[in-house]
Amino acid sequence: MNSNEEIHRLVNAIALKNASEHSGSTNVNIVLSRILSLKPELKNELKTLIEEIRTVVDSVNKLDLEQQKKYLQNIYPIDNDFDSKSRHDQIDSHTLPKLQMTATEVVTRFPPEPNGYPHIGHAKAVIIDEEYAKIYNGKLILRFDDTNPMNEKLEYYEAIKNDLEWLGVKPDIIKNTSDDILVLHDYGKKLTRNGDAYVCTCDSNEIRRLRMQQVECSCRLNTDNLDSNLERLDKIFDGTYHQNEAIIRFLGNMQDKNTVMRDPTLFRIIEVPHPILGDKVKLWPTYDFAAPVEDSLDGVSHALRTKEYELRNTLYLEILDRLELRKPIVVEFSRLEFDNMPVSKRKIKQLLDDGLITGWDDPRLLTLSAMRRRGFDPNAIRNFVLSLGLTLAETKPPFKALESMNRKIIDPIAIRLFFVKDPIMLTVDDGKNMNVTLKNHPTNDLGTREVEVSTVFYICRDDAILLAEDEEVRLMELYNIKIKEIDLENNRAITASYLNNDIVRDMKKIQWVSDKNMTTYNILIPKELYLNDKFNPNSLESIEGYAEASVLQLKSHTPIQFIRFGFCITEEKKSSAIFTHR
Ligand code: ATP
Ligand code: MG
């Protein structure tokens, strides 16, 4: 939405709200002061703004109270998000605005298509749905929108259920749109018999062309000696027609500026077995048809949809009107997207088909299975999504914000260990053989570990190259040393001597592993999948180094922090971990 439209919508909403709260009338000054408190930058365009407000106020004051309330609901189905004063009213101190209430019970639904694994965008949608259901003591329905057997698989139903469970989402009802296929067929027949839909046998290119040209086809006009529409309806149901030979179209308006309304497809024949119903059903509704009918029959009070459906909302409501079915309130929110990381099943599938990623849980992805594998806590995802609220603006939040919410959760529970990348040997000539006890966490009681040390250690190359002869440094949590010789070229070795064990402020501290207590270790580091819109071939870095041997005793999927390196999570394979974030 451009900003003019947005301002127009806001002015309308403020005027309607104020009027409906004050016996049906409002005035320019009130609306002006409200909008300036929300958008102070509009002071620069005061003249146009006042003109706009005057027109709006005039027309709002002509409406009766009921009409004002109805219009307000149409343009702002969610209450309060435009009204700064009532921002304090926000529920549960997070960013979800109040819902406009018409029904007595709030029922929301999350309608994924089982055509892939769920991702963080789905998490946003389902968590908002669930949160509203909770706030209003209502219900959440998980409804698999499985009406396109071409793309759907049982594996994906399972994946969605599992991953939502991991997220902590607990639907009150789980169902499939395909459960209701006969009911949907009946409504399709009813619509056609009422003359609100028709069977079309034109080929798809022709349909597209006529749509562009805003011309009705012969099937709609039922000319050219066609069978009657009702005979054709029987044929589409009895299997006379095959895939691509006939569809049922909504009788919309070929002249409508909104192309969605130019006789959209409601049913099509798909002769591919359905994952649940097999070959029993061949005529499948589109999402355009199934969604409104299902929402209405399922008792959904608020249908939350992402903004890309905006143009389809008219169709959604029109179908329900023609079928004389109850209409839910449609509430929109923005799609969640990130820079350089695909949040769309279609794009992820493409990467899979091209063999560029290893699976739906490839750690570079933002699917829930990948994020779980990479060490994200489900509560971090929930907090993150709720912190974004119900914004309409298409903003791409920084991924770092999600990382920092996750860090807060795992920092207190991740044990600290040493890992050295690209190891360089360091010998402390006069160092003693001994056992030291190291704490697993600086402040929390996560236990201790015994580490045997001798005179030989390993440190990271990145640290080694910055050392100078005679420099004094601390081997973290052990003792201080003085560097004697550095030979990174030939021997790749450093020698040092024991200095003391004083804690000296500002002394450089480096991590180490002992040759008596180490294991080779591999860490996978996921990076952004795209660079300048192209696949980034270096998006998965694999690094080798030495870690403390005790890492091998950890169960798989244990969060750890390699000190001065970052948070990681252990993998099934004992000698490897995935990098979560710094
Ligand atoms: P994709 O492009 O990933 O296939 P989709 O919208 O086709 O997405 P569905 O399974 O149809 O996927 O989506 C189920 C619900 O999740 C829909 O209500 C949709 O609006 C919502 N949703 C999907 N992607 C996002 C996203 N990136 N941000 C917020 N909500 C999303
Ligand atoms: Mg979809």
Coordinates of C-alpha atoms and ligand atoms in Angstrom, one line a residue:
M1 CA 0.0 0.0 0.0
N2 CA 1.4 3.4 -0.8
S3 CA 1.5 6.0 1.9
N4 CA -1.3 8.1 0.5
E5 CA -3.7 5.2 0.6
E6 CA -2.5 4.4 4.0
I7 CA -3.1 7.9 5.3
H8 CA -6.5 7.9 3.7
R9 CA -7.3 4.7 5.4
L10 CA -6.0 6.1 8.7
V11 CA -8.0 9.3 8.5
N12 CA -11.1 7.3 7.7
A13 CA -10.5 5.0 10.6
I14 CA -9.9 7.7 13.1
A15 CA -13.0 9.7 11.9
L16 CA -15.2 6.6 11.9
K17 CA -14.0 5.5 15.3
N18 CA -14.4 8.9 16.9
A19 CA -17.8 9.4 15.4
S20 CA -19.0 6.0 16.4
E21 CA -17.9 6.8 20.0
H22 CA -19.6 10.2 20.0
S23 CA -23.1 9.7 19.0
G24 CA -22.3 9.6 15.3
S25 CA -20.4 12.8 14.8
T26 CA -16.8 13.9 14.7
N27 CA -14.9 17.0 13.7
V28 CA -11.8 18.1 11.8
N29 CA -9.8 19.2 14.8
I30 CA -10.1 15.9 16.7
V31 CA -9.1 13.9 13.6
L32 CA -6.3 16.2 12.9
S33 CA -4.8 16.1 16.3
R34 CA -5.1 12.3 16.4
I35 CA -3.4 11.7 13.1
L36 CA -0.6 14.2 13.9
S37 CA 0.1 12.4 17.1
L38 CA 0.5 9.2 15.1
K39 CA 2.3 10.6 12.1
P40 CA 4.0 13.9 13.1
E41 CA 5.7 14.1 9.8
L42 CA 2.4 15.0 8.2
K43 CA 2.8 18.5 9.6
N44 CA 4.8 19.2 6.5
E45 CA 1.7 18.7 4.4
L46 CA -0.8 20.3 6.6
K47 CA -2.9 22.0 3.9
T48 CA -3.6 18.8 1.9
L49 CA -4.1 16.9 5.1
I50 CA -6.8 19.2 6.4
E51 CA -8.6 19.2 3.0
E52 CA -8.5 15.4 3.1
I53 CA -9.8 15.3 6.7
R54 CA -12.6 17.8 5.9
T55 CA -13.9 15.6 3.1
V56 CA -13.7 12.5 5.2
V57 CA -15.4 14.1 8.2
D58 CA -18.2 15.4 6.0
S59 CA -19.0 12.0 4.6
V60 CA -18.6 10.2 7.9
N61 CA -21.0 12.6 9.6
K62 CA -23.6 11.8 7.0
L63 CA -23.6 8.1 8.0
D64 CA -25.7 6.7 10.7
L65 CA -24.1 5.1 13.7
E66 CA -24.6 1.5 12.5
Q67 CA -23.1 2.3 9.1
Q68 CA -20.1 4.0 10.8
K69 CA -19.4 0.9 12.8
K70 CA -19.8 -1.3 9.8
Y71 CA -17.4 0.7 7.7
L72 CA -14.9 0.9 10.5
Q73 CA -14.9 -2.8 10.7
N74 CA -14.4 -3.1 6.9
I75 CA -11.4 -0.9 6.8
Y76 CA -10.0 -1.8 10.1
P77 CA -11.2 -5.2 11.2
I78 CA -8.7 -5.1 14.0
D79 CA -9.3 -2.5 16.6
N80 CA -6.9 0.0 18.0
D81 CA -3.9 -0.4 15.9
F82 CA -4.3 3.1 14.5
D83 CA -5.2 4.7 17.8
S84 CA -2.3 5.8 19.9
K85 CA -4.3 6.3 23.1
S86 CA -5.6 2.8 23.2
R87 CA -2.1 1.3 22.5
H88 CA -1.8 1.0 26.3
D89 CA -4.7 -1.3 26.1
Q90 CA -2.8 -3.8 24.1
I91 CA -3.3 -7.3 25.3
D92 CA -0.7 -9.1 27.3
S93 CA 1.8 -6.3 26.8
H94 CA 2.8 -7.6 23.4
T95 CA 2.0 -6.2 20.0
L96 CA -1.2 -7.9 19.0
P97 CA -4.0 -5.4 18.7
K98 CA -7.5 -6.2 19.9
L99 CA -9.8 -8.0 17.6
Q100 CA -13.1 -6.5 16.4
M101 CA -15.7 -8.7 17.9
T102 CA -18.9 -9.8 16.3
A103 CA -19.2 -13.5 17.3
T104 CA -19.2 -14.7 20.9
E105 CA -16.3 -17.0 20.4
V106 CA -13.0 -16.4 18.8
V107 CA -12.1 -19.2 16.4
T108 CA -8.9 -18.9 14.3
R109 CA -7.4 -21.4 11.9
F110 CA -4.0 -22.1 10.4
P111 CA -4.4 -23.6 6.9
P112 CA -1.2 -25.0 5.6
E113 CA -1.0 -26.9 2.4
P114 CA 0.8 -30.2 3.0
N115 CA 3.2 -29.6 0.1
G116 CA 6.4 -29.0 2.1
Y117 CA 7.9 -28.5 5.5
P118 CA 6.8 -25.5 7.6
H119 CA 9.1 -22.5 7.9
I120 CA 9.4 -19.5 10.1
G121 CA 6.8 -17.7 8.1
H122 CA 4.3 -20.4 9.0
A123 CA 5.4 -20.0 12.6
K124 CA 4.4 -16.4 12.4
A125 CA 1.0 -17.2 11.1
V126 CA 0.2 -20.1 13.4
I127 CA 1.5 -18.3 16.5
I128 CA -0.6 -15.2 15.8
D129 CA -3.6 -17.5 15.3
E130 CA -2.9 -19.4 18.5
E131 CA -2.2 -16.3 20.5
Y132 CA -5.5 -14.8 19.6
A133 CA -7.3 -18.0 20.4
K134 CA -5.6 -18.0 23.8
I135 CA -6.2 -14.4 24.6
Y136 CA -9.9 -14.7 23.9
N137 CA -10.4 -18.2 25.4
G138 CA -11.3 -19.4 21.9
K139 CA -10.1 -22.2 19.6
L140 CA -7.4 -22.8 17.1
I141 CA -8.0 -25.1 14.2
L142 CA -5.2 -26.7 12.3
R143 CA -6.7 -27.4 8.9
F144 CA -4.6 -29.1 6.2
D145 CA -5.6 -27.4 3.0
D146 CA -5.1 -30.5 0.9
T147 CA -7.0 -30.0 -2.3
N148 CA -4.2 -30.2 -4.8
P149 CA -3.0 -33.8 -4.9
M150 CA -0.4 -32.8 -7.4
N151 CA 1.8 -31.4 -4.7
E152 CA 0.8 -33.0 -1.5
K153 CA 2.3 -35.9 0.4
L154 CA 1.6 -37.7 3.7
E155 CA 5.2 -36.9 4.7
Y156 CA 4.3 -33.2 4.7
Y157 CA 1.2 -33.6 6.9
E158 CA 3.4 -35.4 9.5
A159 CA 6.2 -32.9 9.2
I160 CA 3.8 -30.0 9.8
K161 CA 2.3 -31.7 12.8
N162 CA 5.7 -32.6 14.3
D163 CA 7.2 -29.2 13.7
L164 CA 4.2 -27.3 15.2
E165 CA 4.3 -29.6 18.2
W166 CA 8.0 -28.7 18.6
L167 CA 7.0 -25.0 18.4
G168 CA 4.7 -25.6 21.3
V169 CA 1.5 -25.0 19.3
K170 CA -1.5 -27.0 20.5
P171 CA -4.4 -26.8 18.1
D172 CA -7.8 -27.6 19.6
I173 CA -9.0 -29.3 16.4
I174 CA -7.0 -30.9 13.6
K175 CA -8.7 -31.6 10.3
N176 CA -8.3 -31.8 6.6
T177 CA -10.1 -29.8 4.0
S178 CA -10.4 -33.1 2.1
D179 CA -12.5 -34.5 4.9
D180 CA -15.2 -32.2 3.7
I181 CA -14.8 -32.8 0.0
L182 CA -18.4 -34.0 -0.5
V183 CA -19.8 -30.9 1.2
L184 CA -17.5 -28.7 -0.9
H185 CA -18.8 -30.5 -4.0
D186 CA -22.4 -29.8 -2.9
Y187 CA -21.7 -26.2 -2.5
G188 CA -20.0 -26.1 -5.9
K189 CA -23.2 -27.7 -7.4
K190 CA -25.4 -25.3 -5.6
L191 CA -23.5 -22.3 -6.9
T192 CA -23.6 -23.6 -10.4
R193 CA -27.3 -24.5 -10.2
N194 CA -28.0 -21.0 -8.9
G195 CA -26.2 -19.5 -11.9
D196 CA -23.3 -18.2 -9.9
A197 CA -20.8 -20.5 -11.5
Y198 CA -20.5 -22.4 -14.8
V199 CA -18.6 -25.2 -16.4
C200 CA -15.9 -24.0 -18.8
T201 CA -14.2 -26.2 -21.4
C202 CA -12.0 -23.6 -23.0
D203 CA -8.3 -24.3 -22.9
S204 CA -6.2 -22.6 -20.4
N205 CA -4.4 -20.3 -22.8
E206 CA -7.7 -19.1 -24.2
I207 CA -9.0 -18.5 -20.7
R208 CA -5.9 -16.4 -19.9
R209 CA -6.2 -14.4 -23.1
L210 CA -9.9 -13.7 -22.6
R211 CA -9.3 -12.7 -19.0
M212 CA -6.7 -10.1 -20.2
Q213 CA -9.0 -8.8 -22.8
Q214 CA -12.0 -8.8 -20.4
V215 CA -14.1 -10.8 -22.7
E216 CA -16.6 -13.5 -21.8
C217 CA -16.1 -17.0 -23.3
S218 CA -18.7 -19.0 -25.1
C219 CA -19.1 -21.3 -22.1
R220 CA -20.1 -18.4 -19.9
L221 CA -22.6 -17.2 -22.5
N222 CA -23.5 -20.8 -23.2
T223 CA -23.6 -20.2 -26.9
D224 CA -22.2 -22.4 -29.8
N225 CA -24.7 -25.2 -29.3
L226 CA -23.1 -26.2 -26.0
D227 CA -24.9 -28.7 -23.7
S228 CA -26.7 -26.8 -21.0
N229 CA -24.6 -25.8 -18.1
L230 CA -26.4 -28.3 -15.9
E231 CA -25.7 -31.2 -18.3
R232 CA -22.1 -30.2 -18.2
L233 CA -22.1 -30.0 -14.5
D234 CA -23.2 -33.7 -14.4
K235 CA -20.4 -34.5 -16.8
I236 CA -17.8 -32.9 -14.7
F237 CA -19.0 -34.9 -11.7
D238 CA -19.5 -38.3 -13.5
G239 CA -16.0 -38.4 -14.9
T240 CA -16.9 -37.7 -18.6
Y241 CA -14.4 -34.9 -18.6
H242 CA -10.7 -35.5 -17.8
Q243 CA -7.9 -33.4 -16.5
N244 CA -7.6 -30.1 -18.3
E245 CA -10.9 -30.6 -20.2
A246 CA -13.2 -28.7 -17.9
I247 CA -13.3 -26.5 -14.8
I248 CA -15.9 -24.8 -12.8
R249 CA -15.6 -21.0 -12.8
F250 CA -17.2 -18.4 -10.6
L251 CA -19.5 -16.0 -12.4
G252 CA -17.7 -12.9 -11.6
N253 CA -17.2 -9.8 -13.7
M254 CA -14.9 -9.9 -16.7
Q255 CA -14.7 -6.1 -16.6
D256 CA -13.6 -6.0 -13.0
K257 CA -10.3 -4.0 -12.4
N258 CA -9.5 -6.7 -9.9
T259 CA -8.4 -9.5 -12.2
V260 CA -9.2 -12.1 -9.5
M261 CA -12.9 -11.4 -10.0
R262 CA -12.7 -12.2 -13.7
D263 CA -14.4 -15.6 -13.4
P264 CA -11.8 -17.4 -11.3
T265 CA -11.5 -21.2 -11.2
L266 CA -13.4 -22.8 -8.3
F267 CA -12.9 -26.5 -9.2
R268 CA -10.5 -28.4 -11.5
I269 CA -10.0 -32.1 -12.3
I270 CA -6.8 -33.6 -11.0
E271 CA -6.3 -37.2 -11.9
V272 CA -3.4 -37.9 -9.5
P273 CA -4.1 -39.9 -6.4
H274 CA -4.7 -37.9 -3.3
P275 CA -2.5 -38.8 -0.3
I276 CA -5.5 -39.6 1.9
L277 CA -8.4 -40.2 -0.5
G278 CA -6.5 -41.9 -3.2
D279 CA -8.4 -42.2 -6.5
K280 CA -11.8 -41.6 -5.0
V281 CA -11.9 -38.0 -5.8
K282 CA -10.9 -36.2 -9.0
L283 CA -12.6 -32.9 -8.8
W284 CA -10.8 -30.6 -6.4
P285 CA -11.7 -27.1 -5.2
T286 CA -9.1 -24.3 -5.5
Y287 CA -8.0 -22.5 -2.4
D288 CA -10.2 -19.6 -3.5
F289 CA -13.3 -21.7 -3.1
A290 CA -12.3 -24.1 -0.3
A291 CA -11.0 -21.5 2.1
P292 CA -14.1 -19.3 2.5
V293 CA -16.5 -22.3 2.6
E294 CA -14.3 -24.2 5.1
D295 CA -13.7 -21.1 7.3
S296 CA -17.4 -20.4 7.4
L297 CA -18.5 -24.0 8.2
D298 CA -15.7 -24.5 10.7
G299 CA -17.0 -21.6 12.7
V300 CA -13.9 -19.4 12.1
S301 CA -14.6 -16.0 13.6
H302 CA -11.4 -14.3 12.4
A303 CA -9.7 -15.5 9.2
L304 CA -6.1 -14.2 9.5
R305 CA -4.5 -14.0 6.1
T306 CA -1.2 -12.7 4.8
K307 CA -1.4 -9.5 2.8
E308 CA -0.8 -11.2 -0.6
Y309 CA -4.4 -12.4 -0.5
E310 CA -5.6 -8.8 -0.4
L311 CA -7.0 -8.9 -3.9
R312 CA -8.6 -12.3 -3.2
N313 CA -10.5 -11.0 -0.2
T314 CA -13.3 -9.7 -2.4
L315 CA -13.8 -13.1 -3.9
Y316 CA -13.6 -14.7 -0.5
L317 CA -16.5 -12.6 0.8
E318 CA -18.5 -12.7 -2.5
I319 CA -18.5 -16.5 -2.6
L320 CA -19.9 -16.6 1.0
D321 CA -22.5 -14.0 0.0
R322 CA -23.7 -16.0 -2.9
L323 CA -23.9 -19.2 -0.9
E324 CA -25.6 -17.3 1.9
L325 CA -23.0 -18.5 4.4
R326 CA -21.8 -16.7 7.5
K327 CA -18.8 -14.5 6.8
P328 CA -15.8 -14.5 9.1
I329 CA -13.9 -11.2 9.7
V330 CA -10.8 -11.1 7.5
V331 CA -7.7 -9.8 9.2
E332 CA -4.5 -9.2 7.3
F333 CA -0.9 -9.3 8.3
S334 CA 2.3 -9.1 6.5
R335 CA 4.4 -12.0 5.3
L336 CA 7.6 -12.6 7.2
E337 CA 10.6 -12.4 5.0
F338 CA 14.4 -12.0 5.5
D339 CA 17.1 -10.7 3.3
N340 CA 19.0 -13.5 1.5
M341 CA 17.1 -16.4 3.1
P342 CA 14.2 -17.9 1.3
V343 CA 11.0 -18.1 3.3
S344 CA 8.8 -19.9 0.8
K345 CA 8.3 -23.6 0.1
R346 CA 8.4 -23.0 -3.6
K347 CA 11.9 -21.5 -3.4
I348 CA 13.1 -24.1 -1.0
K349 CA 11.8 -26.9 -3.3
Q350 CA 13.7 -25.4 -6.2
L351 CA 16.9 -25.4 -4.2
L352 CA 16.3 -29.1 -3.3
D353 CA 15.5 -30.0 -6.9
D354 CA 18.7 -28.4 -8.0
G355 CA 20.7 -30.3 -5.4
L356 CA 21.9 -27.1 -3.8
I357 CA 20.8 -28.0 -0.3
T358 CA 20.9 -31.3 1.6
G359 CA 17.2 -31.5 2.7
W360 CA 14.4 -29.6 4.3
D361 CA 16.5 -29.5 7.5
D362 CA 19.6 -28.1 5.8
P363 CA 20.9 -25.7 8.5
R364 CA 21.0 -22.8 6.1
L365 CA 17.2 -22.9 5.8
L366 CA 14.6 -21.2 8.0
T367 CA 12.3 -24.2 8.0
L368 CA 11.4 -25.2 11.6
S369 CA 13.2 -28.5 11.2
A370 CA 16.4 -26.7 10.1
M371 CA 16.1 -24.2 12.9
R372 CA 15.6 -26.9 15.5
R373 CA 18.7 -28.7 14.1
R374 CA 20.7 -25.5 14.2
G375 CA 20.0 -24.9 17.9
F376 CA 17.1 -22.4 17.9
D377 CA 14.8 -22.7 20.9
P378 CA 11.1 -22.7 20.0
N379 CA 10.5 -19.9 22.5
A380 CA 12.9 -17.7 20.8
I381 CA 10.9 -18.1 17.6
R382 CA 7.7 -17.4 19.5
N383 CA 9.1 -14.3 21.2
F384 CA 10.5 -13.0 17.9
V385 CA 7.2 -13.5 16.0
L386 CA 5.2 -11.8 18.7
S387 CA 7.7 -8.9 18.9
L388 CA 6.8 -8.2 15.3
G389 CA 3.1 -8.1 16.0
L390 CA 0.5 -7.8 13.4
T391 CA 2.1 -5.3 11.1
L392 CA 0.8 -4.7 7.6
A393 CA 4.0 -3.2 6.3
E394 CA 6.3 -5.5 4.5
T395 CA 9.4 -5.1 6.6
K396 CA 12.2 -7.5 6.7
P397 CA 13.3 -7.8 10.3
P398 CA 17.1 -8.3 10.9
F399 CA 17.9 -11.9 11.5
K400 CA 20.2 -10.7 14.3
A401 CA 17.1 -9.8 16.3
L402 CA 16.1 -13.5 16.3
E403 CA 19.6 -14.6 17.2
S404 CA 19.7 -12.3 20.1
M405 CA 16.4 -13.6 21.5
N406 CA 17.8 -17.1 21.1
R407 CA 21.0 -16.2 22.8
K408 CA 19.1 -15.0 25.8
I409 CA 17.5 -18.4 26.2
I410 CA 20.5 -20.6 25.5
D411 CA 23.2 -18.5 27.2
P412 CA 22.3 -19.7 30.7
I413 CA 22.1 -23.4 29.8
A414 CA 24.9 -23.8 27.2
I415 CA 28.1 -25.3 28.7
R416 CA 31.3 -23.5 27.9
L417 CA 34.1 -25.4 26.2
F418 CA 37.3 -24.7 24.3
F419 CA 37.6 -25.2 20.6
V420 CA 40.6 -24.1 18.5
K421 CA 40.2 -23.5 14.8
D422 CA 43.2 -24.2 12.6
P423 CA 45.3 -25.3 15.5
I424 CA 48.9 -24.2 16.1
M425 CA 51.1 -26.0 18.6
L426 CA 52.2 -24.1 21.6
T427 CA 54.8 -25.6 24.1
V428 CA 55.2 -24.2 27.5
D429 CA 58.8 -25.4 28.2
D430 CA 58.6 -25.3 32.0
G431 CA 54.9 -26.1 32.2
K432 CA 53.8 -28.8 34.7
N433 CA 51.8 -31.9 34.0
M434 CA 48.7 -31.6 36.1
N435 CA 44.9 -31.9 36.2
V436 CA 42.8 -28.7 36.3
T437 CA 39.2 -28.3 37.1
L438 CA 37.3 -26.0 34.8
K439 CA 33.8 -24.6 35.4
N440 CA 31.2 -25.3 32.7
H441 CA 29.6 -22.0 33.1
P442 CA 31.0 -18.7 34.5
T443 CA 27.9 -17.9 36.7
N444 CA 25.4 -20.8 36.6
D445 CA 26.0 -24.1 38.2
L446 CA 26.4 -26.4 35.2
G447 CA 29.1 -28.5 36.8
T448 CA 32.8 -28.7 36.2
R449 CA 35.2 -30.8 34.2
E450 CA 38.7 -32.2 34.8
V451 CA 41.3 -31.5 32.1
E452 CA 44.7 -33.0 32.0
V453 CA 47.4 -30.7 30.8
S454 CA 51.1 -31.2 30.0
T455 CA 53.5 -28.9 28.3
V456 CA 51.9 -29.1 24.9
F457 CA 48.8 -27.0 23.9
Y458 CA 47.1 -25.9 20.8
I459 CA 45.8 -22.4 20.1
C460 CA 43.9 -20.9 17.1
R461 CA 45.9 -19.7 14.2
D462 CA 44.0 -16.4 14.3
D463 CA 45.3 -15.8 17.8
A464 CA 48.8 -17.1 17.0
I465 CA 49.4 -14.7 14.2
L466 CA 48.7 -11.8 16.5
L467 CA 51.3 -12.9 19.1
A468 CA 54.7 -11.2 19.5
E469 CA 57.9 -12.5 21.1
D470 CA 58.1 -11.5 24.8
E471 CA 54.4 -10.9 24.9
E472 CA 52.6 -12.0 28.0
V473 CA 49.3 -13.7 27.6
R474 CA 46.9 -15.8 29.6
L475 CA 45.9 -19.3 28.7
M476 CA 42.3 -18.9 29.8
E477 CA 41.5 -20.3 33.2
L478 CA 45.0 -21.8 33.5
Y479 CA 48.0 -19.5 33.9
N480 CA 50.0 -16.7 32.2
I481 CA 52.8 -17.4 29.9
K482 CA 55.5 -15.4 28.1
I483 CA 56.0 -16.0 24.4
K484 CA 59.6 -17.0 23.5
E485 CA 59.7 -18.0 19.8
I486 CA 57.1 -18.0 17.0
D487 CA 57.7 -20.0 14.0
L488 CA 54.4 -20.2 12.1
E489 CA 56.0 -20.9 8.7
N490 CA 58.0 -24.1 9.1
N491 CA 57.2 -25.8 12.4
R492 CA 53.9 -24.1 12.8
A493 CA 54.8 -23.9 16.5
I494 CA 55.2 -21.5 19.3
T495 CA 57.3 -21.8 22.4
A496 CA 56.6 -20.0 25.7
S497 CA 57.6 -20.2 29.3
Y498 CA 55.5 -20.2 32.5
L499 CA 55.0 -16.6 33.8
N500 CA 52.7 -16.7 36.8
N501 CA 49.1 -17.2 37.8
D502 CA 48.1 -13.6 38.6
I503 CA 45.0 -12.1 37.2
V504 CA 46.3 -9.1 35.3
R505 CA 43.7 -6.7 33.9
D506 CA 43.9 -6.1 30.2
M507 CA 46.1 -9.1 29.6
K508 CA 45.2 -10.9 26.4
K509 CA 43.3 -14.1 27.1
I510 CA 43.2 -17.0 24.6
Q511 CA 41.5 -20.3 24.6
W512 CA 43.5 -23.5 24.2
V513 CA 43.2 -27.3 24.2
S514 CA 45.6 -29.7 25.8
D515 CA 47.3 -32.5 23.8
K516 CA 46.2 -34.8 26.6
N517 CA 42.6 -33.9 26.2
M518 CA 41.6 -33.2 22.7
T519 CA 39.7 -34.5 19.7
T520 CA 39.5 -33.4 16.1
Y521 CA 36.2 -31.6 15.6
N522 CA 34.2 -30.4 12.7
I523 CA 31.8 -27.4 12.8
L524 CA 29.3 -26.6 10.1
I525 CA 28.7 -22.9 9.7
P526 CA 25.5 -21.9 7.9
K527 CA 25.5 -18.6 6.1
E528 CA 23.1 -16.6 3.9
L529 CA 21.8 -18.8 1.1
Y530 CA 21.7 -16.0 -1.4
L531 CA 24.2 -13.3 -2.4
N532 CA 22.8 -10.5 -4.6
D533 CA 19.8 -12.8 -5.4
K534 CA 22.0 -15.6 -6.6
F535 CA 22.7 -18.9 -4.7
N536 CA 25.8 -18.4 -2.6
P537 CA 28.1 -21.4 -3.2
N538 CA 29.9 -20.6 0.0
S539 CA 26.8 -20.6 2.1
L540 CA 27.9 -23.7 4.1
E541 CA 31.3 -23.5 5.6
S542 CA 32.8 -26.6 7.2
I543 CA 35.8 -26.0 9.5
E544 CA 38.1 -28.3 11.4
G545 CA 39.9 -27.9 14.6
Y546 CA 40.5 -29.4 18.0
A547 CA 38.0 -29.4 20.8
E548 CA 38.2 -30.6 24.4
A549 CA 37.7 -34.3 24.4
S550 CA 34.8 -34.1 26.8
V551 CA 32.6 -32.8 23.9
L552 CA 32.4 -36.4 22.8
Q553 CA 30.5 -37.3 25.9
L554 CA 27.7 -34.9 25.2
K555 CA 24.4 -36.2 23.9
S556 CA 23.4 -35.1 20.4
H557 CA 21.6 -31.8 20.3
T558 CA 23.2 -30.3 23.3
P559 CA 23.7 -26.6 23.1
I560 CA 27.3 -25.5 23.9
Q561 CA 29.3 -22.3 23.7
F562 CA 32.8 -22.6 22.3
I563 CA 34.4 -19.7 24.1
R564 CA 35.4 -16.8 21.8
F565 CA 33.9 -18.7 18.9
G566 CA 30.1 -18.9 19.4
F567 CA 27.1 -21.0 20.2
C568 CA 26.9 -24.4 18.6
I569 CA 24.8 -27.5 18.9
T570 CA 26.1 -31.1 18.9
E571 CA 25.1 -33.3 16.0
E572 CA 24.3 -37.0 15.9
K573 CA 27.8 -37.6 14.7
K574 CA 29.9 -37.2 17.9
S575 CA 32.7 -35.3 16.3
S576 CA 30.7 -32.5 14.8
A577 CA 28.4 -29.6 15.7
I578 CA 26.5 -26.9 13.9
F579 CA 27.2 -23.3 14.5
T580 CA 24.0 -21.6 15.9
H581 CA 25.2 -18.0 16.1
R582 CA 27.8 -15.9 17.9
Ligands
ATP1 P1 4.8 -20.9 0.6 O1 5.1 -19.8 -0.4 O2 5.9 -21.1 1.6 O3 4.4 -22.2 0.0 P2 2.1 -20.6 1.3 O4 1.4 -19.3 1.7 O5 1.8 -21.1 0.0 O6 3.7 -20.3 1.5 P3 0.6 -22.3 2.9 O7 0.9 -23.7 3.4 O8 -0.5 -22.1 2.0 O9 2.0 -21.7 2.3 O10 0.5 -21.3 4.1 C1 -0.3 -21.5 5.3 C2 -0.5 -20.2 6.0 O11 0.8 -19.7 6.4 C3 -1.1 -19.2 5.1 O12 -2.1 -18.6 5.9 C4 -0.1 -18.2 4.8 O13 -0.6 -16.9 4.7 C5 0.9 -18.3 6.0 N1 2.2 -18.0 5.6 C6 3.0 -18.7 4.6 N2 4.2 -18.1 4.4 C7 4.2 -17.0 5.3 C8 5.2 -16.0 5.6 N3 6.4 -16.0 5.0 N4 4.9 -15.1 6.6 C9 3.7 -15.2 7.3 N5 2.8 -16.1 7.0 C10 3.0 -17.0 6.0
MG2 MG 0.2 -22.2 -0.7

